[in-house]
PDB file of C-alpha atoms in Angstrom:
ATOM      1  CA  UNK Z   1       8.174  18.757 -19.971  1.00  0.00           C
ATOM      2  CA  UNK Z   2      10.214  18.850 -22.490  1.00  0.00           C
ATOM      3  CA  UNK Z   3      12.328  21.428 -21.460  1.00  0.00           C
ATOM      4  CA  UNK Z   4      13.563  19.607 -18.513  1.00  0.00           C
ATOM      5  CA  UNK Z   5      14.016  16.758 -20.215  1.00  0.00           C
ATOM      6  CA  UNK Z   6      15.983  17.932 -22.263  1.00  0.00           C
ATOM      7  CA  UNK Z   7      18.487  19.241 -19.425  1.00  0.00           C
ATOM      8  CA  UNK Z   8      18.409  16.223 -17.532  1.00  0.00           C
ATOM      9  CA  UNK Z   9      19.241  13.953 -21.215  1.00  0.00           C
ATOM     10  CA  UNK Z  10      22.648  17.222 -21.178  1.00  0.00           C
ATOM     11  CA  UNK Z  11      23.050  16.732 -17.555  1.00  0.00           C
ATOM     12  CA  UNK Z  12      23.251  12.762 -18.983  1.00  0.00           C
ATOM     13  CA  UNK Z  13      25.666  12.660 -21.480  1.00  0.00           C
ATOM     14  CA  UNK Z  14      27.978  15.244 -19.224  1.00  0.00           C
ATOM     15  CA  UNK Z  15      28.254  12.635 -16.271  1.00  0.00           C
ATOM     16  CA  UNK Z  16      28.531   9.566 -19.103  1.00  0.00           C
ATOM     17  CA  UNK Z  17      31.624  10.823 -21.105  1.00  0.00           C
ATOM     18  CA  UNK Z  18      33.331  12.973 -17.210  1.00  0.00           C
ATOM     19  CA  UNK Z  19      32.831   8.862 -16.419  1.00  0.00           C
ATOM     20  CA  UNK Z  20      34.729   7.706 -19.254  1.00  0.00           C
ATOM     21  CA  UNK Z  21      37.648  10.192 -19.033  1.00  0.00           C
ATOM     22  CA  UNK Z  22      37.707   9.191 -15.463  1.00  0.00           C
ATOM     23  CA  UNK Z  23      38.089   5.436 -15.808  1.00  0.00           C
ATOM     24  CA  UNK Z  24      40.900   6.749 -18.233  1.00  0.00           C
ATOM     25  CA  UNK Z  25      42.714   9.184 -15.736  1.00  0.00           C
ATOM     26  CA  UNK Z  26      41.961   6.123 -13.028  1.00  0.00           C
ATOM     27  CA  UNK Z  27      43.725   3.769 -15.484  1.00  0.00           C
ATOM     28  CA  UNK Z  28      46.879   5.815 -16.231  1.00  0.00           C
ATOM     29  CA  UNK Z  29      46.621   6.426 -12.232  1.00  0.00           C
ATOM     30  CA  UNK Z  30      47.673   2.834 -11.815  1.00  0.00           C
ATOM     31  CA  UNK Z  31      50.399   3.019 -14.249  1.00  0.00           C
ATOM     32  CA  UNK Z  32      52.234   6.275 -12.782  1.00  0.00           C
ATOM     33  CA  UNK Z  33      51.999   4.997  -9.857  1.00  0.00           C
ATOM     34  CA  UNK Z  34      54.604   1.643 -10.621  1.00  0.00           C
ATOM     35  CA  UNK Z  35      56.428   4.097 -12.625  1.00  0.00           C
ATOM     36  CA  UNK Z  36      56.973   6.091  -9.457  1.00  0.00           C
ATOM     37  CA  UNK Z  37      57.766   3.211  -7.196  1.00  0.00           C
ATOM     38  CA  UNK Z  38      60.217   1.585  -9.854  1.00  0.00           C
ATOM     39  CA  UNK Z  39      62.117   4.801 -10.059  1.00  0.00           C
ATOM     40  CA  UNK Z  40      61.969   6.490 -13.562  1.00  0.00           C
ATOM     41  CA  UNK Z  41      59.592   8.780 -13.223  1.00  0.00           C
ATOM     42  CA  UNK Z  42      59.431  11.598 -10.141  1.00  0.00           C
ATOM     43  CA  UNK Z  43      56.087  11.471  -7.932  1.00  0.00           C
ATOM     44  CA  UNK Z  44      55.203  15.154  -8.340  1.00  0.00           C
ATOM     45  CA  UNK Z  45      53.735  13.422 -11.693  1.00  0.00           C
ATOM     46  CA  UNK Z  46      51.878  10.992  -9.587  1.00  0.00           C
ATOM     47  CA  UNK Z  47      50.297  13.813  -7.523  1.00  0.00           C
ATOM     48  CA  UNK Z  48      49.296  15.564 -10.446  1.00  0.00           C
ATOM     49  CA  UNK Z  49      47.276  13.418 -12.255  1.00  0.00           C
ATOM     50  CA  UNK Z  50      46.194  12.289  -8.529  1.00  0.00           C
ATOM     51  CA  UNK Z  51      44.590  15.432  -8.470  1.00  0.00           C
ATOM     52  CA  UNK Z  52      42.962  15.352 -11.961  1.00  0.00           C
ATOM     53  CA  UNK Z  53      41.762  12.075 -11.333  1.00  0.00           C
ATOM     54  CA  UNK Z  54      39.855  13.875  -7.442  1.00  0.00           C
ATOM     55  CA  UNK Z  55      38.411  17.041  -9.717  1.00  0.00           C
ATOM     56  CA  UNK Z  56      36.939  14.348 -12.239  1.00  0.00           C
ATOM     57  CA  UNK Z  57      35.913  12.669  -9.142  1.00  0.00           C
ATOM     58  CA  UNK Z  58      33.928  15.477  -7.949  1.00  0.00           C
ATOM     59  CA  UNK Z  59      32.896  17.008 -11.339  1.00  0.00           C
ATOM     60  CA  UNK Z  60      31.603  13.113 -11.100  1.00  0.00           C
ATOM     61  CA  UNK Z  61      29.155  12.944  -7.901  1.00  0.00           C
ATOM     62  CA  UNK Z  62      28.303  16.487  -8.808  1.00  0.00           C
ATOM     63  CA  UNK Z  63      26.812  15.699 -12.469  1.00  0.00           C
ATOM     64  CA  UNK Z  64      25.367  13.164 -10.435  1.00  0.00           C
ATOM     65  CA  UNK Z  65      23.133  14.079  -8.215  1.00  0.00           C
ATOM     66  CA  UNK Z  66      21.823  16.902 -10.520  1.00  0.00           C
ATOM     67  CA  UNK Z  67      20.774  14.081 -12.752  1.00  0.00           C
ATOM     68  CA  UNK Z  68      18.658  12.706  -9.392  1.00  0.00           C
ATOM     69  CA  UNK Z  69      17.487  16.813  -8.882  1.00  0.00           C
ATOM     70  CA  UNK Z  70      16.423  17.013 -12.621  1.00  0.00           C
ATOM     71  CA  UNK Z  71      14.295  13.469 -12.682  1.00  0.00           C
ATOM     72  CA  UNK Z  72      12.864  15.085  -9.336  1.00  0.00           C
ATOM     73  CA  UNK Z  73      11.607  18.563 -11.246  1.00  0.00           C
ATOM     74  CA  UNK Z  74      10.502  16.414 -14.155  1.00  0.00           C
ATOM     75  CA  UNK Z  75       8.739  13.860 -12.205  1.00  0.00           C
ATOM     76  CA  UNK Z  76       7.208  17.568 -10.082  1.00  0.00           C
ATOM     77  CA  UNK Z  77       6.243  19.002 -14.263  1.00  0.00           C
ATOM     78  CA  UNK Z  78       4.843  15.401 -14.922  1.00  0.00           C
ATOM     79  CA  UNK Z  79       2.251  15.013 -12.215  1.00  0.00           C
ATOM     80  CA  UNK Z  80       4.179  11.857 -10.692  1.00  0.00           C
ATOM     81  CA  UNK Z  81       5.323  11.285  -7.305  1.00  0.00           C
ATOM     82  CA  UNK Z  82       9.138  11.330  -6.376  1.00  0.00           C
ATOM     83  CA  UNK Z  83       9.311   7.820  -5.943  1.00  0.00           C
ATOM     84  CA  UNK Z  84       8.491   6.164  -9.275  1.00  0.00           C
ATOM     85  CA  UNK Z  85      10.274   4.860 -11.071  1.00  0.00           C
ATOM     86  CA  UNK Z  86      10.961   7.703 -14.414  1.00  0.00           C
ATOM     87  CA  UNK Z  87      13.040   7.390 -17.048  1.00  0.00           C
ATOM     88  CA  UNK Z  88      14.058   9.566 -20.219  1.00  0.00           C
ATOM     89  CA  UNK Z  89      14.815   7.750 -23.941  1.00  0.00           C
ATOM     90  CA  UNK Z  90      16.358   8.945 -26.390  1.00  0.00           C
ATOM     91  CA  UNK Z  91      19.054  11.232 -26.442  1.00  0.00           C
ATOM     92  CA  UNK Z  92      19.887  15.011 -27.212  1.00  0.00           C
ATOM     93  CA  UNK Z  93      20.381  15.719 -30.863  1.00  0.00           C
ATOM     94  CA  UNK Z  94      16.899  14.356 -32.093  1.00  0.00           C
ATOM     95  CA  UNK Z  95      15.885  17.455 -33.130  1.00  0.00           C
ATOM     96  CA  UNK Z  96      11.429  17.369 -33.993  1.00  0.00           C
ATOM     97  CA  UNK Z  97      10.123  18.818 -37.512  1.00  0.00           C
ATOM     98  CA  UNK Z  98      11.636  22.674 -37.151  1.00  0.00           C
ATOM     99  CA  UNK Z  99       8.303  26.010 -37.843  1.00  0.00           C
ATOM    100  CA  UNK Z 100       9.847  28.581 -40.288  1.00  0.00           C
ATOM    101  CA  UNK Z 101       9.954  31.629 -39.002  1.00  0.00           C
ATOM    102  CA  UNK Z 102       5.972  33.028 -39.954  1.00  0.00           C
ATOM    103  CA  UNK Z 103       3.866  29.549 -39.255  1.00  0.00           C
ATOM    104  CA  UNK Z 104       6.058  29.820 -36.023  1.00  0.00           C
ATOM    105  CA  UNK Z 105       4.975  34.104 -35.399  1.00  0.00           C
ATOM    106  CA  UNK Z 106       1.202  32.771 -36.530  1.00  0.00           C
ATOM    107  CA  UNK Z 107       0.945  30.241 -33.932  1.00  0.00           C
ATOM    108  CA  UNK Z 108       3.016  31.867 -31.313  1.00  0.00           C
ATOM    109  CA  UNK Z 109       0.172  35.313 -31.771  1.00  0.00           C
ATOM    110  CA  UNK Z 110      -2.620  31.902 -31.606  1.00  0.00           C
ATOM    111  CA  UNK Z 111      -2.348  30.445 -28.768  1.00  0.00           C
ATOM    112  CA  UNK Z 112       0.652  32.717 -26.241  1.00  0.00           C
ATOM    113  CA  UNK Z 113      -1.680  33.111 -22.509  1.00  0.00           C
ATOM    114  CA  UNK Z 114      -0.051  36.568 -22.382  1.00  0.00           C
ATOM    115  CA  UNK Z 115      -1.923  37.688 -25.671  1.00  0.00           C
ATOM    116  CA  UNK Z 116      -4.879  36.282 -24.735  1.00  0.00           C
ATOM    117  CA  UNK Z 117      -5.017  37.992 -21.194  1.00  0.00           C
ATOM    118  CA  UNK Z 118      -3.700  41.695 -22.731  1.00  0.00           C
ATOM    119  CA  UNK Z 119      -6.558  40.856 -25.617  1.00  0.00           C
ATOM    120  CA  UNK Z 120      -9.294  40.296 -22.676  1.00  0.00           C
ATOM    121  CA  UNK Z 121      -7.579  43.052 -20.576  1.00  0.00           C
ATOM    122  CA  UNK Z 122      -8.466  45.487 -23.767  1.00  0.00           C
ATOM    123  CA  UNK Z 123     -12.179  44.025 -24.231  1.00  0.00           C
ATOM    124  CA  UNK Z 124     -13.067  44.982 -20.605  1.00  0.00           C
ATOM    125  CA  UNK Z 125     -12.176  48.424 -21.017  1.00  0.00           C
ATOM    126  CA  UNK Z 126     -13.598  49.102 -23.853  1.00  0.00           C
ATOM    127  CA  UNK Z 127     -17.153  47.731 -22.777  1.00  0.00           C
ATOM    128  CA  UNK Z 128     -16.074  49.981 -19.336  1.00  0.00           C
ATOM    129  CA  UNK Z 129     -16.589  52.842 -21.024  1.00  0.00           C
ATOM    130  CA  UNK Z 130     -20.239  51.665 -22.234  1.00  0.00           C
ATOM    131  CA  UNK Z 131     -20.753  51.208 -18.787  1.00  0.00           C
ATOM    132  CA  UNK Z 132     -19.809  54.691 -18.068  1.00  0.00           C
ATOM    133  CA  UNK Z 133     -21.687  56.743 -21.237  1.00  0.00           C
ATOM    134  CA  UNK Z 134     -25.145  54.131 -20.516  1.00  0.00           C
ATOM    135  CA  UNK Z 135     -24.572  55.491 -16.170  1.00  0.00           C
ATOM    136  CA  UNK Z 136     -24.608  58.867 -17.739  1.00  0.00           C
ATOM    137  CA  UNK Z 137     -27.736  58.907 -19.480  1.00  0.00           C
ATOM    138  CA  UNK Z 138     -31.072  59.523 -18.236  1.00  0.00           C
ATOM    139  CA  UNK Z 139     -32.969  56.487 -16.295  1.00  0.00           C
ATOM    140  CA  UNK Z 140     -36.292  54.983 -15.321  1.00  0.00           C
ATOM    141  CA  UNK Z 141     -36.499  52.417 -12.207  1.00  0.00           C
ATOM    142  CA  UNK Z 142     -39.969  51.412 -10.877  1.00  0.00           C
ATOM    143  CA  UNK Z 143     -40.119  49.677  -7.783  1.00  0.00           C
ATOM    144  CA  UNK Z 144     -43.185  48.364  -6.259  1.00  0.00           C
ATOM    145  CA  UNK Z 145     -43.415  46.785  -2.672  1.00  0.00           C
ATOM    146  CA  UNK Z 146     -46.068  44.585  -0.090  1.00  0.00           C
ATOM    147  CA  UNK Z 147     -45.867  44.758   3.109  1.00  0.00           C
ATOM    148  CA  UNK Z 148     -48.192  42.238   6.224  1.00  0.00           C
ATOM    149  CA  UNK Z 149     -47.971  43.134   9.627  1.00  0.00           C
ATOM    150  CA  UNK Z 150     -48.981  41.043  12.439  1.00  0.00           C
ATOM    151  CA  UNK Z 151     -49.385  43.706  14.824  1.00  0.00           C
ATOM    152  CA  UNK Z 152     -51.155  44.248  18.599  1.00  0.00           C
ATOM    153  CA  UNK Z 153     -50.348  44.942  22.205  1.00  0.00           C
ATOM    154  CA  UNK Z 154     -49.678  42.606  25.572  1.00  0.00           C
ATOM    155  CA  UNK Z 155     -53.414  43.833  27.054  1.00  0.00           C
ATOM    156  CA  UNK Z 156     -56.876  42.488  26.424  1.00  0.00           C
ATOM    157  CA  UNK Z 157     -59.634  44.288  25.103  1.00  0.00           C
ATOM    158  CA  UNK Z 158     -63.339  44.249  25.439  1.00  0.00           C
ATOM    159  CA  UNK Z 159     -66.109  43.491  22.942  1.00  0.00           C
ATOM    160  CA  UNK Z 160     -69.719  45.267  21.680  1.00  0.00           C
ATOM    161  CA  UNK Z 161     -71.152  42.291  24.496  1.00  0.00           C
ATOM    162  CA  UNK Z 162     -68.912  42.959  26.926  1.00  0.00           C
ATOM    163  CA  UNK Z 163     -66.619  39.783  26.410  1.00  0.00           C
ATOM    164  CA  UNK Z 164     -62.391  39.941  25.867  1.00  0.00           C
ATOM    165  CA  UNK Z 165     -60.026  39.994  23.006  1.00  0.00           C
ATOM    166  CA  UNK Z 166     -56.182  40.806  22.179  1.00  0.00           C
ATOM    167  CA  UNK Z 167     -55.540  43.782  21.007  1.00  0.00           C
ATOM    168  CA  UNK Z 168     -54.549  42.216  17.869  1.00  0.00           C
ATOM    169  CA  UNK Z 169     -54.663  42.287  13.758  1.00  0.00           C
ATOM    170  CA  UNK Z 170     -52.998  42.322  10.424  1.00  0.00           C
ATOM    171  CA  UNK Z 171     -52.473  44.774   8.181  1.00  0.00           C
ATOM    172  CA  UNK Z 172     -51.604  45.042   4.142  1.00  0.00           C
ATOM    173  CA  UNK Z 173     -49.701  47.520   2.678  1.00  0.00           C
ATOM    174  CA  UNK Z 174     -49.470  47.794  -0.890  1.00  0.00           C
ATOM    175  CA  UNK Z 175     -46.433  50.491  -1.816  1.00  0.00           C
ATOM    176  CA  UNK Z 176     -45.391  51.447  -5.633  1.00  0.00           C
ATOM    177  CA  UNK Z 177     -43.128  53.909  -6.970  1.00  0.00           C
ATOM    178  CA  UNK Z 178     -41.320  55.558 -10.487  1.00  0.00           C
ATOM    179  CA  UNK Z 179     -38.210  57.006 -10.208  1.00  0.00           C
ATOM    180  CA  UNK Z 180     -36.428  59.798 -12.877  1.00  0.00           C
ATOM    181  CA  UNK Z 181     -33.361  60.083 -13.195  1.00  0.00           C
ATOM    182  CA  UNK Z 182     -32.525  62.851 -15.558  1.00  0.00           C
ATOM    183  CA  UNK Z 183     -28.410  64.264 -15.668  1.00  0.00           C
ATOM    184  CA  UNK Z 184     -28.816  67.734 -16.131  1.00  0.00           C
ATOM    185  CA  UNK Z 185     -25.194  69.074 -15.591  1.00  0.00           C
ATOM    186  CA  UNK Z 186     -24.161  65.791 -14.561  1.00  0.00           C
ATOM    187  CA  UNK Z 187     -23.357  63.264 -18.017  1.00  0.00           C
ATOM    188  CA  UNK Z 188     -20.457  60.716 -15.829  1.00  0.00           C
ATOM    189  CA  UNK Z 189     -17.850  63.051 -18.630  1.00  0.00           C
ATOM    190  CA  UNK Z 190     -15.065  62.038 -15.087  1.00  0.00           C
ATOM    191  CA  UNK Z 191     -15.679  58.198 -15.226  1.00  0.00           C
ATOM    192  CA  UNK Z 192     -16.217  58.454 -18.227  1.00  0.00           C
ATOM    193  CA  UNK Z 193     -12.446  60.086 -19.775  1.00  0.00           C
ATOM    194  CA  UNK Z 194     -11.307  57.591 -17.491  1.00  0.00           C
ATOM    195  CA  UNK Z 195     -12.655  54.763 -18.453  1.00  0.00           C
ATOM    196  CA  UNK Z 196     -11.516  56.237 -22.458  1.00  0.00           C
ATOM    197  CA  UNK Z 197      -7.501  56.644 -20.393  1.00  0.00           C
ATOM    198  CA  UNK Z 198      -7.722  53.042 -19.146  1.00  0.00           C
ATOM    199  CA  UNK Z 199      -8.654  51.399 -22.891  1.00  0.00           C
ATOM    200  CA  UNK Z 200      -6.306  53.023 -24.357  1.00  0.00           C
ATOM    201  CA  UNK Z 201      -2.839  51.947 -21.676  1.00  0.00           C
ATOM    202  CA  UNK Z 202      -4.842  48.654 -22.164  1.00  0.00           C
ATOM    203  CA  UNK Z 203      -4.818  48.929 -25.710  1.00  0.00           C
ATOM    204  CA  UNK Z 204      -1.184  49.951 -25.692  1.00  0.00           C
ATOM    205  CA  UNK Z 205      -0.620  47.349 -23.564  1.00  0.00           C
ATOM    206  CA  UNK Z 206      -1.657  45.057 -26.034  1.00  0.00           C
ATOM    207  CA  UNK Z 207       0.600  46.033 -29.006  1.00  0.00           C
ATOM    208  CA  UNK Z 208       3.476  46.203 -26.509  1.00  0.00           C
ATOM    209  CA  UNK Z 209       2.386  42.321 -25.949  1.00  0.00           C
ATOM    210  CA  UNK Z 210       2.667  41.829 -29.200  1.00  0.00           C
ATOM    211  CA  UNK Z 211       5.512  43.333 -30.672  1.00  0.00           C
ATOM    212  CA  UNK Z 212       7.269  41.815 -27.266  1.00  0.00           C
ATOM    213  CA  UNK Z 213       5.981  38.191 -29.240  1.00  0.00           C
ATOM    214  CA  UNK Z 214       7.028  38.575 -32.850  1.00  0.00           C
ATOM    215  CA  UNK Z 215      10.794  39.889 -30.812  1.00  0.00           C
ATOM    216  CA  UNK Z 216      10.840  36.660 -28.823  1.00  0.00           C
ATOM    217  CA  UNK Z 217      10.172  34.533 -31.843  1.00  0.00           C
ATOM    218  CA  UNK Z 218      12.580  36.078 -34.507  1.00  0.00           C
ATOM    219  CA  UNK Z 219      14.858  36.153 -31.218  1.00  0.00           C
ATOM    220  CA  UNK Z 220      14.423  32.034 -30.270  1.00  0.00           C
ATOM    221  CA  UNK Z 221      14.952  31.132 -34.868  1.00  0.00           C
ATOM    222  CA  UNK Z 222      17.981  33.635 -34.462  1.00  0.00           C
ATOM    223  CA  UNK Z 223      19.298  31.169 -31.224  1.00  0.00           C
ATOM    224  CA  UNK Z 224      18.156  27.995 -32.862  1.00  0.00           C
ATOM    225  CA  UNK Z 225      19.829  28.559 -36.725  1.00  0.00           C
ATOM    226  CA  UNK Z 226      22.651  30.220 -34.990  1.00  0.00           C
ATOM    227  CA  UNK Z 227      22.802  26.817 -32.650  1.00  0.00           C
ATOM    228  CA  UNK Z 228      22.185  24.562 -35.796  1.00  0.00           C
ATOM    229  CA  UNK Z 229      25.432  26.061 -37.631  1.00  0.00           C
ATOM    230  CA  UNK Z 230      27.679  25.608 -34.333  1.00  0.00           C
ATOM    231  CA  UNK Z 231      26.640  21.777 -34.320  1.00  0.00           C
ATOM    232  CA  UNK Z 232      27.825  21.552 -37.195  1.00  0.00           C
ATOM    233  CA  UNK Z 233      31.541  22.941 -36.823  1.00  0.00           C
ATOM    234  CA  UNK Z 234      31.068  20.953 -33.544  1.00  0.00           C
ATOM    235  CA  UNK Z 235      30.898  17.992 -35.916  1.00  0.00           C
ATOM    236  CA  UNK Z 236      32.936  18.853 -38.724  1.00  0.00           C
ATOM    237  CA  UNK Z 237      36.168  20.194 -36.764  1.00  0.00           C
ATOM    238  CA  UNK Z 238      36.008  20.706 -33.747  1.00  0.00           C
ATOM    239  CA  UNK Z 239      35.440  17.372 -31.777  1.00  0.00           C
ATOM    240  CA  UNK Z 240      36.753  14.640 -33.327  1.00  0.00           C
ATOM    241  CA  UNK Z 241      39.836  16.914 -33.670  1.00  0.00           C
ATOM    242  CA  UNK Z 242      40.363  17.470 -30.696  1.00  0.00           C
ATOM    243  CA  UNK Z 243      39.602  14.136 -29.232  1.00  0.00           C
ATOM    244  CA  UNK Z 244      42.212  13.069 -31.957  1.00  0.00           C
ATOM    245  CA  UNK Z 245      44.983  15.724 -29.938  1.00  0.00           C
ATOM    246  CA  UNK Z 246      44.390  14.294 -26.533  1.00  0.00           C
ATOM    247  CA  UNK Z 247      44.806  10.570 -27.590  1.00  0.00           C
ATOM    248  CA  UNK Z 248      48.447  11.952 -29.015  1.00  0.00           C
ATOM    249  CA  UNK Z 249      49.134  14.483 -26.372  1.00  0.00           C
ATOM    250  CA  UNK Z 250      48.339  10.872 -24.280  1.00  0.00           C
ATOM    251  CA  UNK Z 251      51.088   8.613 -26.217  1.00  0.00           C
ATOM    252  CA  UNK Z 252      53.358  11.507 -27.030  1.00  0.00           C
ATOM    253  CA  UNK Z 253      53.636  12.141 -22.974  1.00  0.00           C
ATOM    254  CA  UNK Z 254      54.139   7.887 -22.057  1.00  0.00           C
ATOM    255  CA  UNK Z 255      56.865   8.590 -25.181  1.00  0.00           C
ATOM    256  CA  UNK Z 256      58.342  10.342 -22.460  1.00  0.00           C
ATOM    257  CA  UNK Z 257      58.979  13.529 -24.324  1.00  0.00           C
ATOM    258  CA  UNK Z 258      56.242  16.295 -23.169  1.00  0.00           C
ATOM    259  CA  UNK Z 259      55.690  16.978 -19.580  1.00  0.00           C
ATOM    260  CA  UNK Z 260      52.371  15.355 -17.871  1.00  0.00           C
ATOM    261  CA  UNK Z 261      51.004  19.019 -17.329  1.00  0.00           C
ATOM    262  CA  UNK Z 262      50.454  19.155 -20.678  1.00  0.00           C
ATOM    263  CA  UNK Z 263      47.803  15.966 -20.970  1.00  0.00           C
ATOM    264  CA  UNK Z 264      45.848  17.436 -18.558  1.00  0.00           C
ATOM    265  CA  UNK Z 265      45.518  21.025 -20.277  1.00  0.00           C
ATOM    266  CA  UNK Z 266      44.717  19.066 -23.736  1.00  0.00           C
ATOM    267  CA  UNK Z 267      42.384  16.904 -21.003  1.00  0.00           C
ATOM    268  CA  UNK Z 268      40.880  20.066 -19.086  1.00  0.00           C
ATOM    269  CA  UNK Z 269      40.419  21.630 -22.939  1.00  0.00           C
ATOM    270  CA  UNK Z 270      38.471  18.382 -24.541  1.00  0.00           C
ATOM    271  CA  UNK Z 271      36.609  18.634 -21.795  1.00  0.00           C
ATOM    272  CA  UNK Z 272      35.130  21.965 -22.423  1.00  0.00           C
ATOM    273  CA  UNK Z 273      34.541  21.692 -25.736  1.00  0.00           C
ATOM    274  CA  UNK Z 274      31.964  18.811 -25.137  1.00  0.00           C
ATOM    275  CA  UNK Z 275      30.805  20.471 -22.525  1.00  0.00           C
ATOM    276  CA  UNK Z 276      29.969  23.304 -24.787  1.00  0.00           C
ATOM    277  CA  UNK Z 277      28.552  20.724 -27.351  1.00  0.00           C
ATOM    278  CA  UNK Z 278      26.300  19.857 -24.697  1.00  0.00           C
ATOM    279  CA  UNK Z 279      25.281  22.978 -24.375  1.00  0.00           C
ATOM    280  CA  UNK Z 280      24.629  23.198 -28.433  1.00  0.00           C
ATOM    281  CA  UNK Z 281      23.027  20.589 -28.194  1.00  0.00           C
ATOM    282  CA  UNK Z 282      20.228  21.587 -25.699  1.00  0.00           C
ATOM    283  CA  UNK Z 283      19.684  24.934 -27.913  1.00  0.00           C
ATOM    284  CA  UNK Z 284      18.928  22.606 -30.754  1.00  0.00           C
ATOM    285  CA  UNK Z 285      16.269  20.794 -29.179  1.00  0.00           C
ATOM    286  CA  UNK Z 286      15.224  23.837 -29.324  1.00  0.00           C
ATOM    287  CA  UNK Z 287      15.131  24.627 -25.907  1.00  0.00           C
ATOM    288  CA  UNK Z 288      14.314  29.030 -26.922  1.00  0.00           C
ATOM    289  CA  UNK Z 289      11.238  27.107 -29.219  1.00  0.00           C
ATOM    290  CA  UNK Z 290       9.519  25.394 -26.905  1.00  0.00           C
ATOM    291  CA  UNK Z 291      10.431  28.684 -24.052  1.00  0.00           C
ATOM    292  CA  UNK Z 292       8.482  30.678 -26.757  1.00  0.00           C
ATOM    293  CA  UNK Z 293       5.219  28.536 -27.482  1.00  0.00           C
ATOM    294  CA  UNK Z 294       6.408  26.829 -30.795  1.00  0.00           C
TER     295      UNK Z 294
END
């Protein structure tokens, strides 16, 4: 749920700055159309900016649909019906308390379900060895039975006095026995050996799962730390500089010093930076730590 909410917040942020850029470009398109009408600039510049406006409009619509789909997926994960109102408050960049590596590893080894499954399989395999060894020892079983039988024929018989009576009677049977198994030449060695092999394989899978979790936790913390450093760089010397560069390029174009294509190129560079900043915020949220159960 937290990961899906992070994706939704990221899509919302991308939609927000796309709408801001679209508004600026739409306003600029209106001014350029007026200048084209007055003959101050060639019609090609209007066409170039119109393409950029339409591209931003398409991106906005795609982001709106993605935002709606993510909302439906988040409702499903939260156990809500698709038509239930859902509002996700907050924004990317507000991080929760981050565990240190050792605490995170301890928590993952204690709570990861895949490790619990591997441990249960190893325990079951060890129990199977005991079962097969027990079946290779001598054994004895006692059985006791009782049977009541109502038996007769469909004819009549004669009594001592010459009368008739049904030929029928009730019989009671009681029996018992003792069965003793003495394994002399077959002590179930084959099944015991197979059970030992299965137990060894289960132990290896348990060790592999443990090593995998250790590697995943270390990798998650490494990615998170790198994302934090990247976020600091974005905030200190990338985003604000890119925004200022775009403003300067726009003003320079308005003065007639550069062509419109330079403005479009700088704007697309700004979009790439903002999109990369959004992805970095998703990692710092932190997506990888949530993924591995931390």
